[in-house]
Coordinates of N, CA and C and ligand atoms in Angstrom, one line a residue:
M1 N 0.8 -1.2 0.0 CA 0.0 0.0 0.0 C 0.9 1.2 0.0
D2 N 0.6 2.1 -0.9 CA 1.4 3.4 -1.0 C 1.0 4.3 0.1
K3 N 2.0 4.9 0.7 CA 1.8 5.9 1.7 C 1.6 7.2 1.0
P4 N 0.7 8.1 1.5 CA 0.5 9.4 0.8 C 1.8 10.2 0.9
V5 N 2.1 10.9 -0.1 CA 3.3 11.8 -0.1 C 2.8 13.2 0.1
F6 N 3.5 13.9 0.9 CA 3.2 15.3 1.3 C 4.2 16.3 0.8
S7 N 3.9 17.5 0.8 CA 4.8 18.5 0.5 C 4.7 19.7 1.5
I8 N 5.7 20.5 1.6 CA 5.8 21.5 2.6 C 4.7 22.6 2.3
G9 N 4.0 23.0 3.3 CA 2.9 24.0 3.1 C 1.5 23.3 3.1
E10 N 1.5 22.0 3.0 CA 0.2 21.3 3.1 C -0.4 21.3 4.5
R11 N -1.7 21.0 4.6 CA -2.3 21.1 5.9 C -2.6 19.7 6.3
V12 N -2.4 19.4 7.6 CA -2.7 18.2 8.2 C -3.4 18.5 9.6
E13 N -4.4 17.6 9.9 CA -5.1 17.7 11.2 C -4.2 17.0 12.2
K14 N -4.0 17.7 13.4 CA -3.2 17.1 14.4 C -3.6 17.8 15.7
L15 N -3.4 17.0 16.8 CA -3.6 17.6 18.1 C -2.4 18.4 18.5
C16 N -2.7 19.7 18.8 CA -1.6 20.6 19.3 C -1.5 20.4 20.8
V17 N -0.4 20.0 21.3 CA -0.3 19.8 22.8 C -0.2 21.2 23.5
V18 N 0.2 22.2 22.8 CA 0.2 23.5 23.5 C -1.2 24.1 23.6
C19 N -2.0 24.1 22.5 CA -3.3 24.6 22.5 C -4.3 23.6 23.1
N20 N -3.9 22.3 23.1 CA -4.7 21.2 23.6 C -6.0 21.1 22.7
E21 N -5.8 21.2 21.4 CA -7.0 21.0 20.6 C -6.5 20.5 19.2
V22 N -7.4 19.8 18.5 CA -7.1 19.3 17.2 C -7.4 20.4 16.2
R23 N -6.3 20.7 15.4 CA -6.5 21.8 14.5 C -5.6 21.5 13.2
G24 N -5.9 22.3 12.2 CA -5.0 22.2 11.0 C -3.6 22.7 11.3
H25 N -2.6 21.9 11.0 CA -1.3 22.3 11.1 C -0.7 22.4 9.7
V26 N 0.4 23.2 9.6 CA 1.1 23.3 8.3 C 2.4 22.5 8.3
V27 N 2.6 21.7 7.3 CA 3.8 20.9 7.1 C 5.0 21.8 6.9
V28 N 6.0 21.7 7.8 CA 7.1 22.6 7.6 C 8.4 21.8 7.2
S29 N 8.4 20.5 7.4 CA 9.5 19.7 6.9 C 9.1 18.3 6.6
I30 N 9.6 17.7 5.6 CA 9.3 16.4 5.2 C 10.6 15.5 5.0
T31 N 10.4 14.2 5.0 CA 11.6 13.4 4.8 C 11.8 13.2 3.3
K32 N 12.9 12.5 2.9 CA 13.2 12.3 1.5 C 12.1 11.5 0.8
R33 N 11.4 10.7 1.6 CA 10.4 9.9 1.0 C 9.0 10.6 1.0
G34 N 9.0 11.8 1.4 CA 7.7 12.6 1.3 C 6.8 12.4 2.5
Q35 N 7.4 11.9 3.6 CA 6.6 11.7 4.8 C 6.8 13.0 5.7
I36 N 5.8 13.3 6.4 CA 5.8 14.5 7.2 C 6.8 14.3 8.4
S37 N 7.7 15.2 8.6 CA 8.5 15.1 9.8 C 8.2 16.1 10.9
R38 N 8.0 17.4 10.4 CA 7.6 18.4 11.4 C 6.4 19.2 10.9
V39 N 5.6 19.6 11.8 CA 4.5 20.5 11.5 C 4.5 21.7 12.4
S40 N 3.8 22.7 12.0 CA 3.7 24.0 12.8 C 2.2 24.3 13.0
C41 N 2.0 24.7 14.3 CA 0.6 25.1 14.6 C 0.4 26.5 14.3
P42 N -0.6 26.9 13.4 CA -0.7 28.3 13.0 C -1.2 29.2 14.1
K43 N -1.8 28.6 15.2 CA -2.3 29.4 16.2 C -1.3 29.8 17.2
C44 N -0.5 28.8 17.8 CA 0.5 29.2 18.8 C 1.9 29.2 18.2
G45 N 2.1 28.7 17.0 CA 3.4 28.7 16.4 C 4.3 27.6 16.8
A46 N 3.8 26.7 17.6 CA 4.7 25.5 18.1 C 5.0 24.6 16.9
R47 N 6.3 24.2 16.9 CA 6.7 23.3 15.8 C 6.9 21.9 16.5
T48 N 6.2 20.9 16.0 CA 6.3 19.6 16.7 C 6.6 18.6 15.7
S49 N 7.1 17.4 16.1 CA 7.4 16.3 15.2 C 6.1 15.6 14.9
F50 N 6.0 15.1 13.8 CA 4.7 14.4 13.3 C 5.0 13.0 13.1
K51 N 4.3 12.1 13.8 CA 4.4 10.7 13.5 C 3.2 10.2 12.7
S52 N 3.5 9.5 11.6 CA 2.4 9.1 10.8 C 1.6 8.1 11.6
G53 N 0.3 8.1 11.5 CA -0.5 7.3 12.4 C -0.8 7.9 13.7
A54 N -0.2 9.1 13.9 CA -0.5 9.8 15.2 C -1.8 10.6 15.1
T55 N -2.3 10.6 13.9 CA -3.6 11.3 13.8 C -4.6 10.5 14.6
T56 N -5.1 11.1 15.6 CA -5.9 10.3 16.6 C -7.4 10.2 16.1
D57 N -8.2 9.5 16.8 CA -9.6 9.4 16.5 C -10.2 10.8 16.6
A58 N -9.7 11.6 17.5 CA -10.2 12.9 17.7 C -10.0 13.7 16.4
A59 N -8.9 13.5 15.7 CA -8.7 14.2 14.5 C -9.6 13.8 13.4
A60 N -10.0 12.5 13.5 CA -11.0 12.0 12.5 C -12.3 12.7 12.6
K61 N -12.8 12.7 13.8 CA -14.0 13.5 14.0 C -13.6 14.9 14.2
R62 N -13.6 15.6 13.1 CA -13.3 17.0 13.2 C -14.3 17.8 14.0
S63 N -13.7 18.8 14.7 CA -14.6 19.7 15.4 C -15.5 20.4 14.4
T64 N -16.7 20.7 14.7 CA -17.5 21.3 13.7 C -17.0 22.7 13.4
T65 N -16.7 22.9 12.1 CA -16.1 24.1 11.7 C -17.1 25.2 11.7
K66 N -16.6 26.3 12.2 CA -17.5 27.5 12.2 C -17.7 28.0 10.8
A67 N -18.9 28.4 10.4 CA -19.1 28.9 9.1 C -18.5 30.2 8.9
G68 N -17.9 30.4 7.8 CA -17.3 31.7 7.5 C -18.1 32.5 6.5
A69 N -18.0 33.8 6.6 CA -18.6 34.6 5.6 C -17.8 34.5 4.3
P70 N -18.4 34.8 3.1 CA -17.7 34.7 1.9 C -16.5 35.6 1.9
Y71 N -15.4 35.1 1.3 CA -14.2 35.9 1.2 C -14.4 37.2 0.4
D72 N -14.0 38.3 1.0 CA -14.2 39.6 0.3 C -12.9 40.4 0.4
R73 N -12.2 40.6 -0.7 CA -10.9 41.2 -0.7 C -10.9 42.6 -0.2
T74 N -12.1 43.3 -0.2 CA -12.1 44.6 0.3 C -12.3 44.7 1.8
R75 N -12.5 43.5 2.4 CA -12.7 43.5 3.9 C -11.4 43.4 4.5
T76 N -11.3 43.8 5.8 CA -10.1 43.7 6.5 C -10.2 42.6 7.5
Y77 N -9.3 41.6 7.4 CA -9.4 40.4 8.2 C -8.4 40.5 9.4
R78 N -8.8 39.7 10.4 CA -7.9 39.6 11.6 C -7.6 38.1 11.8
T79 N -6.5 37.8 12.5 CA -6.1 36.5 12.8 C -7.3 35.7 13.5
G80 N -7.5 34.5 13.0 CA -8.6 33.7 13.7 C -9.9 33.8 13.0
Q81 N -10.1 34.7 12.1 CA -11.4 34.9 11.4 C -11.5 33.8 10.3
A82 N -12.7 33.3 10.2 CA -13.0 32.3 9.2 C -13.6 32.9 7.9
M83 N -13.4 32.3 6.8 CA -14.0 32.8 5.6 C -14.4 31.6 4.7
M84 N -15.2 31.9 3.7 CA -15.6 30.9 2.7 C -15.1 31.4 1.4
H85 N -14.0 30.7 0.9 CA -13.5 31.1 -0.4 C -14.2 30.4 -1.6
P86 N -14.5 31.1 -2.7 CA -15.3 30.4 -3.7 C -14.5 29.2 -4.3
T87 N -13.2 29.2 -4.3 CA -12.4 28.1 -4.9 C -11.9 27.2 -3.9
F88 N -11.3 27.7 -2.8 CA -10.6 26.9 -1.8 C -11.5 26.4 -0.7
G89 N -12.7 26.9 -0.5 CA -13.6 26.5 0.6 C -13.3 27.2 1.9
L90 N -13.6 26.6 3.0 CA -13.5 27.2 4.3 C -12.0 27.4 4.7
G91 N -11.7 28.6 5.1 CA -10.4 28.9 5.6 C -10.4 29.7 6.8
E92 N -9.2 29.7 7.5 CA -9.1 30.5 8.7 C -7.8 31.3 8.6
V93 N -8.0 32.6 8.9 CA -6.8 33.5 8.9 C -5.8 33.1 10.0
T94 N -4.6 32.8 9.6 CA -3.6 32.5 10.6 C -2.7 33.6 10.9
K95 N -2.5 34.5 9.9 CA -1.6 35.6 10.2 C -1.8 36.7 9.2
V96 N -1.7 38.0 9.7 CA -1.7 39.1 8.8 C -0.2 39.4 8.5
I97 N 0.2 39.3 7.2 CA 1.5 39.4 6.8 C 1.9 40.9 6.7
E98 N 1.1 41.5 5.9 CA 1.3 43.0 5.6 C -0.1 43.6 5.7
P99 N -0.1 44.9 5.7 CA -1.5 45.5 5.8 C -2.5 45.0 4.8
C100 N -2.0 44.5 3.7 CA -3.0 44.0 2.7 C -2.8 42.6 2.3
K101 N -2.0 41.8 3.1 CA -1.8 40.4 2.8 C -2.1 39.5 4.0
I102 N -2.7 38.4 3.8 CA -3.0 37.5 4.9 C -2.7 36.1 4.5
D103 N -2.3 35.3 5.5 CA -2.1 33.9 5.3 C -3.4 33.2 5.8
V104 N -3.9 32.3 4.9 CA -5.2 31.6 5.3 C -5.0 30.1 5.2
L105 N -5.4 29.4 6.2 CA -5.2 28.0 6.2 C -6.5 27.4 5.7
F106 N -6.4 26.7 4.5 CA -7.6 26.1 4.0 C -7.5 24.6 4.3
S107 N -8.5 23.8 3.8 CA -8.6 22.4 4.2 C -7.4 21.6 3.6
D108 N -6.8 22.1 2.6 CA -5.6 21.4 2.0 C -4.3 22.0 2.3
R109 N -4.2 23.3 2.2 CA -2.9 24.0 2.5 C -3.1 25.4 2.8
M110 N -2.0 26.1 3.1 CA -2.0 27.5 3.4 C -1.9 28.3 2.1
R111 N -2.6 29.4 2.0 CA -2.6 30.2 0.9 C -2.5 31.7 1.3
R112 N -1.8 32.5 0.5 CA -1.7 33.9 0.8 C -2.7 34.7 0.0
L113 N -3.5 35.4 0.6 CA -4.6 36.2 0.0 C -4.4 37.7 0.2
I114 N -5.1 38.5 -0.6 CA -5.0 39.9 -0.3 C -6.3 40.3 0.4
H115 N -6.2 41.3 1.2 CA -7.4 41.8 1.9 C -7.3 43.3 2.0
A116 N -8.3 43.9 2.6 CA -8.3 45.4 2.9 C -7.9 46.2 1.6
R117 N -8.4 45.6 0.5 CA -8.1 46.3 -0.8 C -9.2 47.4 -1.0
Q118 N -8.7 48.5 -1.5 CA -9.6 49.6 -1.7 C -10.6 49.3 -2.9
P119 N -11.8 49.4 -2.7 CA -12.7 49.2 -3.9 C -12.4 50.2 -5.0
E120 N -12.5 49.7 -6.2 CA -12.2 50.6 -7.3 C -13.4 51.5 -7.7
Ligands
LIG201 ZN1 -1.0 25.3 19.0

């Protein structure tokens, strides 16, 4: 059976021991064989090692995701806000990079979006 191969920046569900909750983590390093070795928690920033098979039952039953309002590039987002993107689906703002750029964690990976854009 083939193991799934991952790449850096992808999202995995994992229990964060610091936050003590299951949430999407971002893959920060992988082995030569494409297996996850370290992940980062977007909420507290903790980097932890990832053991395959360590995704617990708790991770399987995902916590009910809070519904997000549709993504609007003219809106100003804050860390922790949820949004519904027309292409990527539900995402959560993990960091405001620049006044007009945000990192958003979607169900598959992290993406950088623009926000607070002046309407034309
Ligand atoms: Zn955490």
